[in-house]
Each structure stands twice: as structure tokens, then as C-alpha cells.
Amino acid sequence: MARVFKAKRVICSTPLPPLRWIRFDPILPAHKTGRRPQHVGQQLITQVHIIPKEPFWEEDGFDPSMWTDTPAGVVTAQRFGETDEEITNFLCWGRGHIAQYLDTLGEEEAKARVVKEIETLRPAAKGKIEAGGFKSWQLDPFAGGDWVVWAPGQIATHLLDVGKSEGRIHFCGEHTALSNRGMEGAMESGERAAFEVLDTL
């Protein structure tokens, strides 16, 4: 069932790809969704979470994390345990063409492929890791990718426009930040949008 919310002002933090799929009335100008003169791209990222059943890195003596040119991508040790030394899982980042390749495999086959790649690179890990979560940011209809990837010339033609308010709608999100990228950019832009609203009330 549809719900209706009313407010004097709205802050919209929707990324550019799904912003293009939302019906606004009145319609947003094309530059607001990154369509002028061409689409603004998004970083392609597919992540696989790997859970270690045993500390195989202690056996082979290598650093737990690694950068690879395989479908495992960048393998980063995560430490969310009771101590700073405890490795709870590995986050494998497949970016660009690697992300596209993992997406073509489907979730279960992609997870199995990443496990196989790590076991090939690190024989000590064989039988001591298993795949947990899977996340394709570009296949998520509410994201359409990760952070914005500006093509040559697009910062000059797009960046200031995508962050400007339209009527009573204010826009924030990493793609509207001027000083930072990623989560820091999202926080920067959220603060800017909040002050914009405060200035109007």
C-alpha cells in the first residue's frame, strides 16, 4: 500500500542511477540525474565475504590481506572480534571487469570461484575457508553501482549541478560532494544539505 509523507522540504540522497528511475513531478532537469551530455558512470563492485575456519595465514607466514589480479580481487582482512588482532572474515572486492565477470556467474558460483582462487593462491587456506555473503552493488536497483566515476570533463559540467536544490528538494550523496569521496563525501554532502534546509526554515 502506498504511503504519502508531507514536508516543507525534502533531502534526497538517492544515487544517480536509481534517481533516473524515480518519477518526479515536476520532472527533474536532465543534468540533475547526470545525463548531460552523457551518463555519469558508477564504480562496479561485487563483494564476496570469506569466513576463515582456521588461521591459514599463520601456517604460510604471509600477510592475511592481498591484492590479486584474479576473480578474488582485493582480499582484505576484517577485524571485528574482541581484539584488534582477531580476523573475523575477509572482504573480497572485485572491481570493474572482475565485478562484471562475477555477476555473470551468479551468487553461488561466484562465491565458489573466489574460494577456489584464494585456495590456489594460498594453498594453506585449502579447506579452511568458506564463502559467506555476496553483494553486487551494480545489480542492486537501489544503488546501481558504488561511488560515482567522473569521465573527463564531467566534473566541470556536472558536479555543481547535481548538488543544487530543485524547488523544495535538496540533494546530497557522495556524488554531490566537493571535497571528499566515498563515505566522507556522503557525510560532507549531508551536512551541506542539512544547512541548506535550515537556512530556508
mmCIF file of C-alpha atoms in Angstrom:
data_model
loop_
_atom_site.group_PDB
_atom_site.id
_atom_site.type_symbol
_atom_site.label_atom_id
_atom_site.label_comp_id
_atom_site.label_asym_id
_atom_site.label_seq_id
_atom_site.Cartn_x
_atom_site.Cartn_y
_atom_site.Cartn_z
ATOM 1 C CA MET A 1 0.000 0.000 0.000
ATOM 2 C CA ALA A 2 1.357 3.413 -0.977
ATOM 3 C CA ARG A 3 2.086 5.888 1.777
ATOM 4 C CA VAL A 4 2.195 9.666 1.488
ATOM 5 C CA PHE A 5 4.533 11.865 3.521
ATOM 6 C CA LYS A 6 4.296 15.648 3.524
ATOM 7 C CA ALA A 7 7.064 18.072 4.436
ATOM 8 C CA LYS A 8 8.138 21.624 3.777
ATOM 9 C CA ARG A 9 11.483 20.395 2.415
ATOM 10 C CA VAL A 10 12.914 17.071 1.272
ATOM 11 C CA ILE A 11 16.525 15.873 1.312
ATOM 12 C CA CYS A 12 17.161 13.295 -1.414
ATOM 13 C CA SER A 13 20.253 11.103 -1.018
ATOM 14 C CA THR A 14 19.412 8.724 -3.869
ATOM 15 C CA PRO A 15 22.420 7.761 -6.059
ATOM 16 C CA LEU A 16 22.353 8.816 -9.702
ATOM 17 C CA PRO A 17 21.302 5.501 -11.352
ATOM 18 C CA PRO A 18 18.080 4.957 -9.327
ATOM 19 C CA LEU A 19 17.435 8.704 -9.361
ATOM 20 C CA ARG A 20 16.884 8.315 -13.110
ATOM 21 C CA TRP A 21 14.150 5.750 -12.443
ATOM 22 C CA ILE A 22 12.146 7.847 -9.964
ATOM 23 C CA ARG A 23 9.159 9.828 -11.262
ATOM 24 C CA PHE A 24 9.370 13.432 -10.101
ATOM 25 C CA ASP A 25 6.580 15.933 -10.606
ATOM 26 C CA PRO A 26 7.636 18.380 -11.913
ATOM 27 C CA ILE A 27 10.233 16.396 -13.863
ATOM 28 C CA LEU A 28 13.839 16.940 -12.833
ATOM 29 C CA PRO A 29 16.107 18.555 -15.431
ATOM 30 C CA ALA A 30 18.428 16.102 -17.200
ATOM 31 C CA HIS A 31 21.592 17.461 -15.599
ATOM 32 C CA LYS A 32 20.226 16.566 -12.159
ATOM 33 C CA THR A 33 20.460 12.839 -12.912
ATOM 34 C CA GLY A 34 23.893 13.014 -14.548
ATOM 35 C CA ARG A 35 22.603 12.824 -18.127
ATOM 36 C CA ARG A 36 24.228 15.943 -19.553
ATOM 37 C CA PRO A 37 25.848 15.444 -22.021
ATOM 38 C CA GLN A 38 26.342 11.743 -21.221
ATOM 39 C CA HIS A 39 25.636 9.432 -18.318
ATOM 40 C CA VAL A 40 27.886 9.720 -15.314
ATOM 41 C CA GLY A 41 29.271 6.283 -14.532
ATOM 42 C CA GLN A 42 29.379 4.366 -11.267
ATOM 43 C CA GLN A 43 32.171 2.158 -9.932
ATOM 44 C CA LEU A 44 31.332 -1.508 -10.497
ATOM 45 C CA ILE A 45 31.946 -3.510 -7.321
ATOM 46 C CA THR A 46 30.993 -7.075 -6.434
ATOM 47 C CA GLN A 47 31.936 -8.238 -2.954
ATOM 48 C CA VAL A 48 32.278 -11.737 -1.536
ATOM 49 C CA HIS A 49 32.722 -12.283 2.192
ATOM 50 C CA ILE A 50 35.018 -15.152 3.127
ATOM 51 C CA ILE A 51 34.953 -16.732 6.584
ATOM 52 C CA PRO A 52 38.145 -18.413 7.836
ATOM 53 C CA LYS A 53 37.633 -21.635 9.761
ATOM 54 C CA GLU A 54 41.317 -21.731 10.717
ATOM 55 C CA PRO A 55 44.092 -19.064 10.664
ATOM 56 C CA PHE A 56 45.790 -20.339 7.499
ATOM 57 C CA TRP A 57 47.950 -17.184 7.309
ATOM 58 C CA GLU A 58 49.783 -18.348 10.412
ATOM 59 C CA GLU A 59 50.697 -21.533 8.573
ATOM 60 C CA ASP A 60 52.094 -19.958 5.394
ATOM 61 C CA GLY A 61 53.523 -16.887 7.141
ATOM 62 C CA PHE A 62 52.169 -14.377 4.624
ATOM 63 C CA ASP A 63 50.101 -11.279 5.326
ATOM 64 C CA PRO A 64 46.397 -12.204 5.594
ATOM 65 C CA SER A 65 45.364 -9.493 3.092
ATOM 66 C CA MET A 66 46.424 -9.388 -0.545
ATOM 67 C CA TRP A 67 45.905 -7.631 -3.863
ATOM 68 C CA THR A 68 45.338 -10.039 -6.743
ATOM 69 C CA ASP A 69 44.672 -9.950 -10.476
ATOM 70 C CA THR A 70 42.259 -12.865 -10.138
ATOM 71 C CA PRO A 71 38.467 -13.007 -9.624
ATOM 72 C CA ALA A 72 39.192 -12.799 -5.877
ATOM 73 C CA GLY A 73 40.145 -9.165 -6.442
ATOM 74 C CA VAL A 74 41.400 -7.278 -3.399
ATOM 75 C CA VAL A 75 41.263 -9.533 -0.325
ATOM 76 C CA THR A 76 41.063 -7.502 2.874
ATOM 77 C CA ALA A 77 41.223 -8.967 6.370
ATOM 78 C CA GLN A 78 38.421 -7.669 8.600
ATOM 79 C CA ARG A 79 38.860 -7.422 12.351
ATOM 80 C CA PHE A 80 35.515 -7.242 14.149
ATOM 81 C CA GLY A 81 36.321 -9.565 17.033
ATOM 82 C CA GLU A 82 37.020 -8.982 20.696
ATOM 83 C CA THR A 83 40.631 -7.945 19.978
ATOM 84 C CA ASP A 84 42.281 -5.908 17.223
ATOM 85 C CA GLU A 85 44.299 -8.950 16.196
ATOM 86 C CA GLU A 86 41.349 -11.291 15.635
ATOM 87 C CA ILE A 87 40.474 -11.736 11.955
ATOM 88 C CA THR A 88 36.759 -12.449 11.663
ATOM 89 C CA ASN A 89 36.385 -12.501 7.886
ATOM 90 C CA PHE A 90 37.858 -11.411 4.560
ATOM 91 C CA LEU A 91 36.155 -8.917 2.260
ATOM 92 C CA CYS A 92 36.958 -9.644 -1.387
ATOM 93 C CA TRP A 93 36.451 -6.692 -3.707
ATOM 94 C CA GLY A 94 36.006 -7.423 -7.395
ATOM 95 C CA ARG A 95 36.020 -4.141 -9.310
ATOM 96 C CA GLY A 96 35.379 -3.185 -12.930
ATOM 97 C CA HIS A 97 35.657 -6.137 -15.318
ATOM 98 C CA ILE A 98 36.167 -8.545 -12.398
ATOM 99 C CA ALA A 99 32.863 -7.402 -10.891
ATOM 100 C CA GLN A 100 31.139 -7.903 -14.240
ATOM 101 C CA TYR A 101 32.616 -11.390 -14.541
ATOM 102 C CA LEU A 102 31.485 -12.418 -11.031
ATOM 103 C CA ASP A 103 27.995 -11.107 -11.781
ATOM 104 C CA THR A 104 27.732 -13.319 -14.868
ATOM 105 C CA LEU A 105 28.435 -16.377 -12.694
ATOM 106 C CA GLY A 106 25.590 -15.781 -10.269
ATOM 107 C CA GLU A 107 25.917 -15.645 -6.493
ATOM 108 C CA GLU A 108 26.707 -19.263 -5.620
ATOM 109 C CA GLU A 109 29.144 -19.888 -8.466
ATOM 110 C CA ALA A 110 30.850 -16.526 -7.842
ATOM 111 C CA LYS A 111 31.373 -17.383 -4.171
ATOM 112 C CA ALA A 112 32.777 -20.787 -5.092
ATOM 113 C CA ARG A 113 35.115 -19.203 -7.659
ATOM 114 C CA VAL A 114 36.511 -16.721 -5.141
ATOM 115 C CA VAL A 115 37.133 -19.513 -2.620
ATOM 116 C CA LYS A 116 38.915 -21.520 -5.319
ATOM 117 C CA GLU A 117 41.098 -18.565 -6.305
ATOM 118 C CA ILE A 118 42.183 -17.903 -2.718
ATOM 119 C CA GLU A 119 42.938 -21.585 -2.177
ATOM 120 C CA THR A 120 45.022 -21.597 -5.374
ATOM 121 C CA LEU A 121 46.989 -18.516 -4.320
ATOM 122 C CA ARG A 122 47.292 -19.651 -0.728
ATOM 123 C CA PRO A 123 47.439 -23.480 -0.560
ATOM 124 C CA ALA A 124 47.446 -23.242 3.247
ATOM 125 C CA ALA A 125 43.841 -21.959 3.000
ATOM 126 C CA LYS A 126 42.528 -25.094 1.276
ATOM 127 C CA GLY A 127 39.583 -26.475 3.223
ATOM 128 C CA LYS A 128 39.932 -23.712 5.817
ATOM 129 C CA ILE A 129 37.712 -21.015 4.306
ATOM 130 C CA GLU A 130 34.089 -20.762 3.243
ATOM 131 C CA ALA A 131 32.062 -18.123 1.441
ATOM 132 C CA GLY A 132 29.532 -16.118 3.386
ATOM 133 C CA GLY A 133 27.850 -13.039 1.947
ATOM 134 C CA PHE A 134 27.670 -11.778 -1.621
ATOM 135 C CA LYS A 135 26.873 -8.251 -2.799
ATOM 136 C CA SER A 136 26.790 -6.828 -6.315
ATOM 137 C CA TRP A 137 26.340 -3.087 -5.979
ATOM 138 C CA GLN A 138 25.586 -2.589 -9.685
ATOM 139 C CA LEU A 139 22.827 -5.227 -9.619
ATOM 140 C CA ASP A 140 21.207 -3.557 -6.610
ATOM 141 C CA PRO A 141 18.356 -1.439 -8.046
ATOM 142 C CA PHE A 142 18.640 0.955 -5.105
ATOM 143 C CA ALA A 143 22.333 1.630 -5.801
ATOM 144 C CA GLY A 144 23.198 0.927 -9.447
ATOM 145 C CA GLY A 145 26.896 0.768 -8.563
ATOM 146 C CA ASP A 146 29.182 2.222 -5.942
ATOM 147 C CA TRP A 147 30.792 5.667 -5.945
ATOM 148 C CA VAL A 148 30.494 7.959 -8.950
ATOM 149 C CA VAL A 149 33.178 7.730 -11.664
ATOM 150 C CA TRP A 150 33.594 11.042 -13.432
ATOM 151 C CA ALA A 151 34.679 10.921 -17.079
ATOM 152 C CA PRO A 152 36.988 13.634 -18.458
ATOM 153 C CA GLY A 153 35.186 16.974 -18.490
ATOM 154 C CA GLN A 154 32.196 15.806 -16.445
ATOM 155 C CA ILE A 155 33.262 17.392 -13.174
ATOM 156 C CA ALA A 156 33.175 20.820 -14.803
ATOM 157 C CA THR A 157 29.805 20.217 -16.475
ATOM 158 C CA HIS A 158 28.004 18.101 -13.858
ATOM 159 C CA LEU A 159 29.342 18.330 -10.316
ATOM 160 C CA LEU A 160 27.943 21.686 -9.266
ATOM 161 C CA ASP A 161 24.586 20.975 -10.912
ATOM 162 C CA VAL A 162 23.854 17.580 -9.338
ATOM 163 C CA GLY A 163 24.115 19.037 -5.835
ATOM 164 C CA LYS A 164 21.909 22.076 -6.393
ATOM 165 C CA SER A 165 18.416 22.096 -4.948
ATOM 166 C CA GLU A 166 15.386 21.975 -7.231
ATOM 167 C CA GLY A 167 12.450 23.799 -5.712
ATOM 168 C CA ARG A 168 11.922 22.294 -2.281
ATOM 169 C CA ILE A 169 14.083 19.225 -2.932
ATOM 170 C CA HIS A 170 17.667 19.271 -1.687
ATOM 171 C CA PHE A 171 20.228 16.751 -2.916
ATOM 172 C CA CYS A 172 23.097 15.059 -1.142
ATOM 173 C CA GLY A 173 25.149 11.922 -1.573
ATOM 174 C CA GLU A 174 28.747 11.074 -2.362
ATOM 175 C CA HIS A 175 28.233 12.142 -5.982
ATOM 176 C CA THR A 176 27.466 15.747 -4.900
ATOM 177 C CA ALA A 177 30.484 16.211 -2.593
ATOM 178 C CA LEU A 178 33.161 18.751 -3.496
ATOM 179 C CA SER A 179 35.989 17.879 -1.090
ATOM 180 C CA ASN A 180 35.740 14.137 -0.375
ATOM 181 C CA ARG A 181 34.884 10.800 -1.948
ATOM 182 C CA GLY A 182 33.124 7.723 -0.562
ATOM 183 C CA MET A 183 31.574 7.790 2.900
ATOM 184 C CA GLU A 184 33.379 11.008 3.804
ATOM 185 C CA GLY A 185 31.844 12.654 0.747
ATOM 186 C CA ALA A 186 28.408 11.391 1.748
ATOM 187 C CA MET A 187 28.788 12.946 5.201
ATOM 188 C CA GLU A 188 30.099 16.205 3.743
ATOM 189 C CA SER A 189 27.146 16.492 1.383
ATOM 190 C CA GLY A 190 24.610 15.527 4.056
ATOM 191 C CA GLU A 191 25.850 18.335 6.268
ATOM 192 C CA ARG A 192 25.614 20.797 3.364
ATOM 193 C CA ALA A 193 22.034 19.735 2.559
ATOM 194 C CA ALA A 194 21.011 19.976 6.203
ATOM 195 C CA PHE A 195 22.311 23.543 6.419
ATOM 196 C CA GLU A 196 20.531 24.399 3.161
ATOM 197 C CA VAL A 197 17.250 23.301 4.703
ATOM 198 C CA LEU A 198 17.955 25.136 7.971
ATOM 199 C CA ASP A 199 18.601 28.321 6.014
ATOM 200 C CA THR A 200 15.133 28.122 4.432
ATOM 201 C CA LEU A 201 13.083 27.357 7.551
#
